[in-house]
Coordinates of C-alpha atoms in Angstrom, one line a residue:
M27 CA 0.0 0.0 0.0
I28 CA 1.2 3.5 -0.8
L29 CA -0.7 5.1 2.1
K30 CA -1.7 3.9 5.6
E31 CA -4.9 4.3 7.5
G32 CA -4.9 7.6 9.5
Q33 CA -2.0 9.0 7.5
P34 CA -2.2 12.7 6.6
I35 CA -1.6 13.7 2.9
G36 CA -1.4 17.2 1.6
N37 CA -2.7 20.0 3.8
R38 CA -6.2 18.8 4.5
W39 CA -6.7 15.0 3.8
H40 CA -6.5 12.0 6.1
V41 CA -6.7 8.4 4.9
V42 CA -9.6 6.3 6.2
Y43 CA -9.1 3.1 4.3
L44 CA -8.1 1.5 1.0
I45 CA -10.9 0.8 -1.5
K46 CA -9.0 -1.0 -4.3
E47 CA -5.6 -1.2 -6.0
N48 CA -3.8 -2.2 -9.2
P49 CA -0.1 -2.4 -10.1
Y50 CA 0.2 1.4 -10.5
A51 CA -2.7 3.1 -8.7
E52 CA -4.7 2.8 -5.5
S53 CA -8.1 4.3 -4.4
Y54 CA -8.9 5.4 -0.9
R55 CA -11.6 6.9 1.2
V56 CA -10.2 10.0 2.8
E57 CA -11.6 12.8 5.0
D58 CA -11.0 16.5 5.3
E59 CA -10.4 18.2 8.6
S60 CA -14.2 18.3 9.3
G61 CA -14.6 14.6 8.8
N62 CA -16.4 14.9 5.4
P63 CA -15.7 11.9 3.1
Y64 CA -13.9 12.2 -0.3
F65 CA -12.5 9.8 -2.9
M66 CA -8.7 9.8 -3.5
K67 CA -6.9 8.0 -6.3
I68 CA -3.1 8.0 -6.1
Y69 CA -0.7 6.9 -8.9
R70 CA 2.9 5.7 -8.3
L71 CA 4.5 7.3 -11.3
K72 CA 7.4 4.8 -11.9
N73 CA 4.8 2.0 -12.3
T74 CA 2.2 4.0 -14.3
P75 CA 2.2 3.1 -18.1
E76 CA 3.6 5.9 -20.3
K77 CA 0.3 6.2 -22.3
L78 CA -1.4 7.3 -19.1
I79 CA 1.0 10.3 -18.7
I80 CA 0.6 13.6 -20.6
N81 CA 3.2 16.3 -20.3
G82 CA 4.6 14.8 -17.1
Q83 CA 1.2 14.5 -15.4
V84 CA -1.2 11.7 -15.1
R85 CA -3.7 12.1 -17.9
E86 CA -6.8 11.5 -15.7
I87 CA -5.7 14.2 -13.3
A88 CA -4.8 16.7 -15.9
L89 CA -8.1 16.3 -17.8
C90 CA -10.4 16.1 -14.7
R91 CA -9.2 19.6 -13.6
Q92 CA -11.3 20.9 -16.5
L93 CA -14.5 19.3 -15.4
N94 CA -17.1 21.1 -13.2
H95 CA -20.7 20.1 -13.9
K96 CA -23.6 18.9 -11.8
N97 CA -23.9 15.6 -13.8
I98 CA -20.2 14.7 -13.4
I99 CA -18.4 13.6 -10.3
S100 CA -16.6 16.7 -9.1
Y101 CA -12.9 17.3 -9.1
I102 CA -11.8 18.7 -5.7
D103 CA -8.0 18.7 -5.5
D104 CA -4.8 17.1 -6.7
G105 CA -1.2 17.1 -5.6
L106 CA 2.2 15.4 -5.3
Y107 CA 3.3 12.9 -2.7
N108 CA 6.7 11.3 -2.2
D109 CA 7.6 8.2 -0.3
K110 CA 10.6 5.9 -0.3
A111 CA 9.4 4.1 -3.3
G112 CA 9.2 7.2 -5.5
D113 CA 7.0 10.1 -6.6
C114 CA 3.2 9.9 -6.7
Q115 CA 0.4 12.0 -7.9
Y116 CA -3.1 12.0 -6.4
L117 CA -6.6 13.2 -7.4
V118 CA -9.4 14.0 -4.9
A119 CA -13.0 13.9 -6.0
N120 CA -16.4 14.0 -4.3
Y121 CA -17.1 10.8 -2.6
F122 CA -19.5 8.3 -4.3
S123 CA -22.4 8.9 -1.9
G124 CA -25.4 7.3 -3.4
E125 CA -26.6 4.3 -5.4
L126 CA -25.0 3.0 -8.6
L127 CA -27.5 2.7 -11.5
S128 CA -26.5 -0.9 -11.8
E129 CA -27.6 -1.4 -8.1
M130 CA -30.9 0.3 -8.7
L131 CA -31.6 -1.9 -11.7
Q132 CA -30.6 -5.0 -9.8
R133 CA -33.1 -4.4 -7.0
K134 CA -36.0 -3.8 -9.3
K135 CA -38.3 -6.9 -9.9
K136 CA -37.9 -6.8 -13.7
K137 CA -34.4 -5.2 -13.6
K138 CA -35.8 -2.1 -15.4
L139 CA -37.1 1.4 -14.6
D140 CA -40.4 3.1 -15.3
K141 CA -40.3 5.3 -18.4
K142 CA -40.3 8.6 -16.6
T143 CA -37.4 7.7 -14.3
A144 CA -35.4 6.2 -17.2
V145 CA -35.8 9.4 -19.3
K146 CA -34.8 11.6 -16.4
I147 CA -31.6 9.7 -15.8
F148 CA -30.8 9.5 -19.5
I149 CA -31.2 13.3 -19.9
E150 CA -28.9 13.9 -16.9
M151 CA -26.3 11.6 -18.4
L152 CA -26.6 13.4 -21.7
Q153 CA -26.1 16.8 -20.1
G154 CA -22.9 15.5 -18.4
L155 CA -21.7 14.3 -21.8
Q156 CA -22.8 17.5 -23.5
Y157 CA -20.6 19.5 -21.1
M158 CA -17.6 17.2 -21.7
H159 CA -18.0 17.3 -25.4
E160 CA -18.1 21.1 -25.4
S161 CA -15.0 21.4 -23.3
P162 CA -11.8 22.7 -24.9
G163 CA -10.4 20.1 -27.3
V164 CA -13.5 17.9 -26.7
L165 CA -13.3 15.4 -23.8
L166 CA -14.8 11.9 -24.0
H167 CA -15.8 9.7 -21.1
N168 CA -15.2 6.4 -23.0
D169 CA -16.7 4.1 -20.3
I170 CA -20.4 4.8 -20.0
N171 CA -22.2 1.8 -18.5
P172 CA -24.6 1.2 -15.6
T173 CA -21.8 0.8 -13.0
N174 CA -20.4 4.3 -13.9
V175 CA -23.6 6.2 -13.3
M176 CA -24.2 7.3 -9.7
L177 CA -27.5 8.5 -8.4
S178 CA -26.1 11.0 -5.9
R179 CA -27.4 11.0 -2.3
K180 CA -26.2 14.5 -1.9
T181 CA -28.3 15.8 -4.8
R182 CA -31.4 13.8 -4.1
G183 CA -30.8 11.2 -6.9
V184 CA -29.4 13.4 -9.7
A185 CA -27.4 11.2 -12.0
E186 CA -23.6 11.8 -12.2
L187 CA -21.1 10.2 -14.5
I188 CA -18.3 8.7 -12.4
D189 CA -15.0 6.8 -13.0
M190 CA -12.9 9.3 -15.1
G191 CA -10.0 6.8 -15.6
H192 CA -10.7 6.6 -19.3
V193 CA -11.3 10.3 -20.1
S194 CA -9.5 11.4 -23.3
H195 CA -9.7 13.6 -26.3
C196 CA -10.9 12.2 -29.6
F197 CA -8.4 9.9 -31.3
M198 CA -7.9 7.1 -33.8
G199 CA -5.5 4.3 -33.0
N200 CA -4.0 2.9 -29.8
P201 CA -6.1 4.0 -26.8
P202 CA -4.2 6.3 -24.3
F203 CA -5.8 4.3 -21.4
D204 CA -6.3 0.7 -20.2
I205 CA -9.1 -1.0 -22.0
A206 CA -9.1 -4.3 -20.1
D207 CA -12.0 -3.2 -17.8
L208 CA -14.2 -1.6 -20.5
D209 CA -17.6 -3.3 -21.0
P210 CA -17.8 -4.0 -24.8
R211 CA -21.6 -4.5 -24.6
Y212 CA -21.9 -0.7 -24.4
A213 CA -19.2 0.2 -26.9
S214 CA -19.7 0.9 -30.6
G215 CA -18.0 -1.3 -33.2
Q216 CA -15.8 1.6 -34.2
S217 CA -14.2 1.7 -30.8
F218 CA -13.1 -1.9 -31.3
L219 CA -11.1 -0.6 -34.2
G220 CA -9.6 2.2 -32.1
K221 CA -11.9 5.1 -33.1
Y222 CA -13.1 7.1 -30.1
D223 CA -15.2 10.2 -30.5
E224 CA -18.5 11.8 -29.4
R225 CA -20.6 9.2 -31.2
N226 CA -19.1 6.4 -29.2
D227 CA -20.1 8.1 -25.9
I228 CA -23.7 8.6 -27.3
F229 CA -23.9 5.0 -28.4
A230 CA -22.9 3.8 -24.9
A231 CA -25.3 6.2 -23.1
T232 CA -28.1 5.0 -25.4
G233 CA -27.2 1.4 -24.6
V234 CA -27.6 2.3 -20.9
F235 CA -31.0 3.9 -21.7
Y236 CA -32.0 0.6 -23.5
T237 CA -31.1 -1.3 -20.3
M238 CA -33.1 1.0 -18.1
L239 CA -36.2 0.6 -20.4
T240 CA -36.0 -3.2 -21.0
G241 CA -34.0 -4.7 -18.2
R242 CA -31.5 -6.2 -20.7
V243 CA -28.1 -5.4 -22.0
P244 CA -27.9 -4.4 -25.7
W245 CA -28.3 -7.4 -28.0
D246 CA -28.7 -9.6 -24.9
V247 CA -25.0 -10.5 -24.8
D248 CA -23.9 -12.5 -21.7
F249 CA -20.3 -13.2 -20.7
P250 CA -19.3 -16.5 -19.1
P251 CA -17.0 -16.2 -16.1
Q252 CA -13.3 -15.5 -16.8
T253 CA -14.0 -14.4 -20.4
S254 CA -11.1 -12.4 -21.8
R255 CA -11.7 -9.0 -23.3
K256 CA -10.8 -10.3 -26.7
E257 CA -13.4 -13.1 -26.4
K258 CA -16.0 -10.6 -25.1
I259 CA -15.6 -8.5 -28.2
K260 CA -16.1 -11.5 -30.4
L261 CA -19.3 -12.4 -28.6
V262 CA -20.6 -8.9 -29.0
Q263 CA -19.7 -8.7 -32.7
K264 CA -21.3 -12.1 -33.3
A265 CA -24.5 -11.1 -31.6
R266 CA -24.7 -7.9 -33.6
S267 CA -23.9 -9.6 -36.9
E268 CA -26.5 -12.3 -36.3
Q269 CA -29.3 -10.2 -34.9
G270 CA -28.8 -7.0 -37.0
E271 CA -30.1 -3.7 -35.7
I272 CA -31.2 -3.5 -32.1
N273 CA -34.7 -4.9 -31.4
V274 CA -36.9 -2.1 -29.9
D275 CA -40.3 -3.8 -30.1
D276 CA -40.6 -4.2 -26.3
I277 CA -40.1 -0.4 -25.7
D278 CA -43.6 0.8 -25.2
D279 CA -43.2 4.3 -26.7
E280 CA -42.8 5.0 -30.5
K281 CA -40.7 8.1 -30.0
L282 CA -38.3 6.3 -27.6
Q283 CA -38.1 3.3 -30.0
G284 CA -36.8 5.7 -32.7
I285 CA -34.3 7.4 -30.4
V286 CA -32.9 4.0 -29.2
A287 CA -32.7 2.7 -32.8
T288 CA -30.8 5.7 -34.0
G289 CA -28.5 5.9 -31.0
L290 CA -27.6 2.3 -31.3
A291 CA -27.4 2.1 -35.1
L292 CA -24.7 -0.2 -36.2
S293 CA -23.7 2.1 -39.1
Y294 CA -21.5 5.0 -37.9
T295 CA -23.1 7.5 -40.2
D296 CA -26.7 6.5 -39.2
R297 CA -26.1 7.4 -35.5
Y298 CA -26.6 10.7 -33.7
E299 CA -23.6 13.0 -34.4
S300 CA -24.0 15.1 -31.2
V301 CA -25.7 15.2 -27.9
D302 CA -27.7 18.2 -29.1
E303 CA -29.4 16.0 -31.8
I304 CA -30.5 13.3 -29.4
L305 CA -31.7 15.8 -26.8
E306 CA -33.8 17.6 -29.4
D307 CA -35.5 14.3 -30.4
L308 CA -35.9 13.3 -26.8
L309 CA -37.5 16.6 -25.7
A310 CA -39.7 17.0 -28.8
D311 CA -43.3 17.9 -27.7
D312 CA -42.1 18.3 -24.1
D313 CA -43.3 21.6 -22.8
S314 CA -41.7 21.4 -19.3
E315 CA -39.5 24.2 -18.0
M316 CA -36.5 21.8 -18.0
A317 CA -37.0 20.9 -21.6
Q318 CA -37.4 24.5 -22.7
E319 CA -34.3 25.5 -20.8
I320 CA -32.2 22.8 -22.5
R321 CA -33.7 23.8 -25.9
N322 CA -32.8 27.5 -25.2
R323 CA -29.2 26.5 -24.4
I324 CA -28.9 24.5 -27.6
A325 CA -30.4 27.4 -29.7
F326 CA -28.2 29.9 -28.0
R327 CA -25.0 27.9 -28.7
E328 CA -26.0 27.7 -32.3
Q329 CA -26.4 31.5 -32.5
E330 CA -23.1 32.1 -30.8
S331 CA -21.0 29.4 -32.6
S332 CA -18.9 32.0 -34.4
K333 CA -17.6 33.5 -31.1
D334 CA -14.6 32.1 -29.2
E335 CA -15.3 29.7 -26.3
A336 CA -14.6 32.2 -23.5
D337 CA -17.2 34.7 -24.8
E338 CA -19.6 31.9 -25.5
S339 CA -19.4 30.7 -21.9
A340 CA -20.0 34.1 -20.5
E341 CA -23.0 34.8 -22.8
W342 CA -24.5 31.3 -22.1
N343 CA -24.6 32.1 -18.4
G344 CA -26.2 35.5 -19.2
S345 CA -28.8 33.7 -21.2
S346 CA -29.6 31.3 -18.4
N347 CA -30.0 34.3 -16.1
R348 CA -32.4 36.0 -18.4
T349 CA -34.4 32.8 -18.7
Q350 CA -34.5 32.7 -14.9
V351 CA -35.7 36.3 -14.6
A352 CA -38.5 35.6 -17.0
N353 CA -39.8 32.9 -14.7
E354 CA -39.3 34.6 -11.3
T355 CA -43.0 34.3 -10.4
S356 CA -43.2 30.6 -11.3
A357 CA -42.4 27.9 -8.8
D358 CA -39.9 25.6 -10.5
V359 CA -40.7 22.2 -9.0
E360 CA -41.0 18.7 -10.3
I361 CA -44.3 16.8 -10.0
K362 CA -43.9 13.0 -9.4
R363 CA -47.0 11.3 -10.7
G364 CA -48.0 8.0 -9.0
G365 CA -46.0 4.7 -9.0
G366 CA -43.7 3.3 -6.4
N367 CA -44.0 0.8 -3.6
G368 CA -45.5 3.1 -0.9
F369 CA -45.2 2.1 2.8
S370 CA -43.6 -1.2 2.0
D371 CA -40.4 0.7 1.4
I372 CA -40.4 2.1 5.0
A373 CA -38.8 0.1 7.8
G374 CA -40.6 0.6 11.1
M375 CA -43.0 3.5 11.8
D376 CA -45.8 1.0 12.0
E377 CA -48.0 3.1 14.3
L378 CA -47.7 6.1 12.1
K379 CA -48.5 4.1 9.0
E380 CA -51.5 2.4 10.6
M381 CA -52.8 5.7 12.0
L382 CA -52.6 7.3 8.6
R383 CA -54.3 4.4 6.9
K384 CA -57.3 4.8 9.3
R385 CA -57.4 8.6 9.8
V386 CA -56.3 9.9 6.4
I387 CA -56.0 7.4 3.6
L388 CA -59.3 5.7 4.2
I389 CA -61.1 9.0 4.1
L390 CA -59.3 10.1 0.9
Q391 CA -59.9 6.8 -0.9
D392 CA -63.5 6.1 0.1
K393 CA -65.4 9.2 -0.7
E394 CA -68.8 7.6 -0.2
L395 CA -67.8 6.6 3.4
A396 CA -66.4 10.0 4.1
E397 CA -69.6 11.7 2.8
K398 CA -71.8 9.3 4.8
Y399 CA -70.0 10.1 8.1
K400 CA -69.3 13.7 7.1
L401 CA -65.6 13.2 7.6
T402 CA -63.0 15.8 6.6
P403 CA -59.3 14.7 6.2
P404 CA -56.7 16.6 8.1
N405 CA -55.2 19.6 6.4
G406 CA -51.5 18.9 7.0
M407 CA -48.9 17.2 9.1
L408 CA -45.5 18.2 10.6
L409 CA -42.9 15.5 10.9
Y410 CA -40.1 16.7 13.2
G411 CA -37.1 15.1 15.0
P412 CA -33.4 14.4 14.5
P413 CA -31.9 14.7 11.0
G414 CA -31.6 11.6 9.0
C415 CA -34.6 9.7 10.4
G416 CA -36.5 9.6 7.1
K417 CA -39.0 12.4 7.3
S418 CA -38.9 13.5 3.7
F419 CA -38.7 9.9 2.5
F420 CA -41.8 9.1 4.5
A421 CA -43.7 12.0 2.9
E422 CA -42.8 10.6 -0.6
K423 CA -43.9 7.1 0.4
F424 CA -47.2 8.4 1.8
A425 CA -47.9 10.0 -1.6
E426 CA -47.1 6.6 -3.3
E427 CA -49.4 4.8 -0.8
T428 CA -52.3 7.1 -1.6
G429 CA -51.6 7.3 -5.3
F430 CA -51.4 11.1 -5.0
N431 CA -49.0 13.2 -7.1
F432 CA -46.0 14.3 -5.0
I433 CA -44.3 17.7 -5.0
L434 CA -41.2 18.2 -3.0
V435 CA -40.3 21.8 -2.3
K436 CA -37.0 23.2 -1.0
A437 CA -36.5 26.8 0.2
S438 CA -34.3 27.6 -2.7
D439 CA -37.2 26.7 -5.1
L440 CA -39.1 29.7 -3.9
G441 CA -36.2 32.2 -3.8
S442 CA -36.5 35.4 -5.9
I443 CA -34.4 38.5 -6.5
Y444 CA -37.5 40.7 -6.7
I445 CA -39.6 42.3 -4.0
H446 CA -42.7 40.1 -3.4
G447 CA -41.3 37.7 -6.0
S448 CA -41.3 34.8 -3.5
Q449 CA -44.9 35.5 -2.5
G450 CA -45.9 35.1 -6.1
K451 CA -44.0 31.8 -6.3
I452 CA -45.8 30.6 -3.1
A453 CA -49.2 31.3 -4.6
D454 CA -48.1 29.7 -7.9
L455 CA -46.9 26.6 -6.1
F456 CA -50.3 26.0 -4.3
K457 CA -52.1 26.7 -7.6
K458 CA -50.0 23.9 -9.3
A459 CA -50.7 21.5 -6.4
E460 CA -54.4 22.2 -6.8
E461 CA -54.3 21.8 -10.6
N462 CA -52.6 18.4 -10.1
A463 CA -54.8 17.3 -7.2
P464 CA -55.0 15.0 -5.4
S465 CA -51.4 15.9 -4.4
V466 CA -49.0 15.8 -1.5
L467 CA -47.2 19.0 -1.1
C468 CA -44.0 18.4 1.0
F469 CA -42.0 21.3 2.4
D470 CA -38.5 20.2 3.3
E471 CA -36.9 22.0 6.3
F472 CA -40.2 23.9 6.9
D473 CA -38.6 26.3 9.4
A474 CA -36.8 28.0 6.5
F475 CA -40.2 28.7 4.8
V476 CA -42.2 30.0 7.8
P477 CA -39.7 31.3 10.5
S478 CA -41.4 32.8 13.6
R479 CA -42.4 36.4 13.0
S480 CA -41.5 37.1 16.7
G481 CA -37.9 37.2 15.5
D482 CA -36.1 39.9 13.5
L483 CA -37.8 39.3 10.1
G484 CA -37.7 41.8 7.3
S485 CA -41.0 43.0 5.8
N486 CA -40.5 40.8 2.7
Q487 CA -39.9 37.7 4.7
A488 CA -42.9 38.5 7.1
G489 CA -45.0 38.9 4.0
E490 CA -43.9 35.5 2.7
V491 CA -45.0 33.9 6.1
N492 CA -48.3 35.6 5.8
E493 CA -48.8 34.3 2.2
F494 CA -48.1 30.8 3.5
L495 CA -50.6 31.2 6.3
S496 CA -53.2 32.2 3.7
Q497 CA -52.4 29.4 1.3
L498 CA -52.4 26.7 4.1
N499 CA -56.0 27.4 5.1
N500 CA -58.2 24.5 4.3
C501 CA -55.9 22.9 1.7
S502 CA -57.8 19.6 2.0
K503 CA -60.8 21.2 0.3
R504 CA -58.6 21.8 -2.7
G505 CA -57.3 18.2 -2.8
I506 CA -53.9 19.1 -1.2
F507 CA -52.4 17.3 1.8
V508 CA -49.4 19.3 3.2
I509 CA -46.5 17.5 4.9
A510 CA -43.9 19.7 6.5
T511 CA -40.6 18.3 7.7
S512 CA -38.2 20.1 10.1
N513 CA -35.3 19.4 12.4
R514 CA -36.1 22.7 14.3
P515 CA -39.9 22.9 14.8
D516 CA -39.3 25.4 17.6
K517 CA -38.3 27.9 14.9
V518 CA -41.6 27.5 13.0
D519 CA -44.2 30.4 13.3
P520 CA -46.8 29.2 15.9
A521 CA -49.7 30.4 13.8
V522 CA -48.8 27.6 11.3
L523 CA -49.3 24.8 13.8
R524 CA -53.0 25.1 14.4
T525 CA -56.2 23.3 13.3
G526 CA -57.0 24.0 9.7
R527 CA -53.3 24.5 8.7
I528 CA -50.8 22.0 10.0
D529 CA -53.1 20.0 12.2
K530 CA -50.9 17.1 13.2
Q531 CA -47.4 17.1 14.8
V532 CA -45.5 13.9 14.7
Y533 CA -42.2 13.2 16.4
V534 CA -40.0 10.8 14.3
P535 CA -37.5 9.3 16.7
M536 CA -34.2 7.5 16.3
P537 CA -34.6 3.9 15.1
D538 CA -34.5 1.2 17.8
L539 CA -33.0 -2.3 17.4
T540 CA -36.0 -3.7 15.6
A541 CA -36.1 -0.8 13.2
R542 CA -32.4 -0.9 12.5
R543 CA -32.7 -4.6 11.6
L544 CA -35.5 -3.8 9.2
L545 CA -33.5 -0.9 7.7
F546 CA -30.5 -3.2 7.0
E547 CA -32.9 -5.8 5.5
L548 CA -34.5 -3.1 3.3
Y549 CA -31.2 -1.6 2.1
L550 CA -29.5 -4.9 1.5
K551 CA -32.4 -6.4 -0.3
D552 CA -31.6 -7.7 -3.9
R553 CA -27.9 -6.7 -3.5
P554 CA -25.2 -9.4 -4.0
C555 CA -24.5 -10.4 -0.4
E556 CA -22.7 -13.2 1.4
N557 CA -23.0 -14.5 5.0
I558 CA -24.8 -11.4 6.4
D559 CA -25.8 -11.4 10.1
I560 CA -28.5 -8.7 10.2
N561 CA -28.9 -8.8 14.0
A562 CA -25.2 -8.2 14.6
L563 CA -25.3 -5.3 12.2
A564 CA -28.3 -3.8 13.9
E565 CA -26.6 -4.0 17.3
K566 CA -23.3 -2.6 16.0
A567 CA -25.2 0.4 14.5
D568 CA -26.7 1.6 17.8
G569 CA -27.2 5.3 17.6
Y570 CA -27.3 5.4 13.8
V571 CA -30.3 7.1 12.1
A572 CA -31.9 5.8 8.9
S573 CA -29.8 7.9 6.6
D574 CA -26.6 6.6 8.4
I575 CA -27.6 3.0 7.8
A576 CA -28.4 3.8 4.1
Y577 CA -25.0 5.4 3.8
V578 CA -23.2 2.5 5.4
V579 CA -24.9 0.0 3.0
N580 CA -24.4 2.1 -0.1
E581 CA -20.8 2.7 0.8
A582 CA -20.1 -1.0 1.4
A583 CA -22.0 -1.8 -1.9
T584 CA -19.9 0.7 -3.8
L585 CA -16.7 -0.7 -2.5
A586 CA -17.8 -4.2 -3.4
A587 CA -18.9 -3.1 -6.8
F588 CA -15.5 -1.5 -7.5
N589 CA -13.8 -4.8 -6.6
R590 CA -16.5 -6.9 -8.4
E591 CA -17.1 -8.8 -5.1
K592 CA -20.1 -9.6 -3.0
I593 CA -21.0 -7.5 0.1
T594 CA -19.8 -9.3 3.2
Q595 CA -20.4 -9.0 6.9
E596 CA -16.7 -8.0 7.4
L597 CA -17.0 -5.2 4.8
L598 CA -20.2 -3.9 6.4
L599 CA -18.7 -3.9 10.0
K600 CA -15.6 -2.2 8.8
T601 CA -17.7 0.4 7.1
I602 CA -19.7 1.0 10.2
E603 CA -16.5 1.5 12.2
G604 CA -15.3 4.1 9.7
I605 CA -18.5 6.2 9.9
K606 CA -19.6 8.1 13.0
P607 CA -23.3 8.5 13.8
S608 CA -24.6 11.8 12.5
V609 CA -26.6 12.5 15.6
S610 CA -24.5 12.8 18.8
K611 CA -25.8 11.9 22.3
E612 CA -25.8 15.6 23.2
L613 CA -27.9 16.5 20.2
L614 CA -30.3 13.7 20.8
K615 CA -30.9 15.0 24.3
E616 CA -31.7 18.4 22.9
Y617 CA -34.3 16.7 20.6
E618 CA -35.9 14.9 23.5
E619 CA -36.3 18.2 25.3
M620 CA -37.7 19.8 22.1
R621 CA -40.1 16.9 21.8
N622 CA -41.5 17.6 25.3
K623 CA -42.0 21.2 24.5
M624 CA -43.8 20.4 21.3
E625 CA -46.1 17.9 22.9
G626 CA -47.0 20.6 25.5
V627 CA -48.4 22.8 22.7
E628 CA -50.1 20.1 20.6
R629 CA -53.8 20.7 20.0
S630 CA -56.3 18.2 21.4
N631 CA -56.7 16.8 17.9
A632 CA -53.0 16.1 17.4
L633 CA -51.6 12.7 16.8
P634 CA -50.4 10.4 19.5
R635 CA -46.7 9.9 19.6
V636 CA -45.6 7.6 16.9
G637 CA -42.4 6.4 15.2
F638 CA -40.3 3.3 14.9
N639 CA -41.9 0.2 16.4
T640 CA -40.4 -0.4 19.9
N641 CA -42.3 -3.6 20.6

């Protein structure tokens, strides 16, 4: 090993543990001075193949410095390190905190995604490629496949392209990177001849899209164990030669059939030439704000193509700003329509789920019964408690359980640079929820939306709270059920927490032993595991909240995926040891005191205390 656990490197990094290694490079989980996790890859220069070096620097490091985009794993830092064995260069990137697309597909019953989710992920992949292809000199990813797409936990599931070890400029000939680990099922035939350009990236991305839609790899090619790369390429070429063009009959959408057929065309000249082309086809007849923004950017680049790249970048940002100004009174939120597994995805919280089935869902779903007994569903519910216990996740699963549309709102979604602009967005948001009723309108970190007016609020912010109070009145009559989540309910304006607005206040506690066991079972389900003792894991994770356990499992799964190994008990226990609980004992004590205060002000019609099952 080049580095040791606990060893400092550079001015801000400390090594936590080794992830994987090869003859010339090693990957580590490292932390900064605040304990935040990052990914480090370090090369021993004397062992690194010459083709991976460019102008005295590791090619991957030199090229990754140029990348900064929301759909690409972010470059953070790089530097030099010297030990007795010689000079080394290292790269630090954001840690892979989330779920690999390959893992998501694996846990689905039919190994595929619903059309809306697949299209969303595909668009985000294409935007990452679009950014790379428009970088100076054109940068290619060269290794797009389901294991190199991360659904980032930090960004609520936004797709990011990861593993930049094969990034290069366009070329024809001997690849300037190792090709042994490339998956030829997602590579174009031209790449087998040494031709790498934008069309090869688009071919691979479309192949991943095909897998998301059908649950199968392109041309249904399967590799026996220990198959060499040369043999894998022969199997791929044979399948494509015998079957001809990709079969798209089981894709239940004519437009998507055409896009997949063009993106995976066997003839080089029949395929999409640029990401812009495939995005324009994909977004045809799509009137959403996201689609319009992407089309505006494409049109703007075409208008500015004669300018140099620096001017183009500056003007592009200006165009985005002008588009934003034009929509300052419109709430830019996504509406999730139906689908999902509902409460079956939630570990524990049985009392809360049962109460909602009896007190809310029954009334919403059986209108004749509600009318007979003259029942009115509650207006809204506040979920409060320590961070990471699954409050926002529960809100989404409630919407799935009821079949309601779901709208998640963050404070930044309602921001505005104009006086009273945010008030207009608040009104527009509730209007959209009503137009898409029945709907669950979830406000994440609710204290940021409606801070107590007894504090030092400006007139604009006080006006926004007043607008919220007005809109919250009797939402249930408009087909809206409001769920607010907060780690600091004591900061919420008291006028919000009354009957007819946010009627119910529910404390979501730390998961107990039973709940932790259920959480491990849930997060490990359908992943490749070996000799797992769920009870031992639950005991070891005492004091860990739901998000901590999800993080532990995802991190262990990521490490196992990199090494192409199964998830083991030893790996999970080691991961738990390397991750501290996000809620300290001191902070938990504060929340228990806060809980007592909140229960003291609950209305007579508030819910009983509920949370994870403690029986």
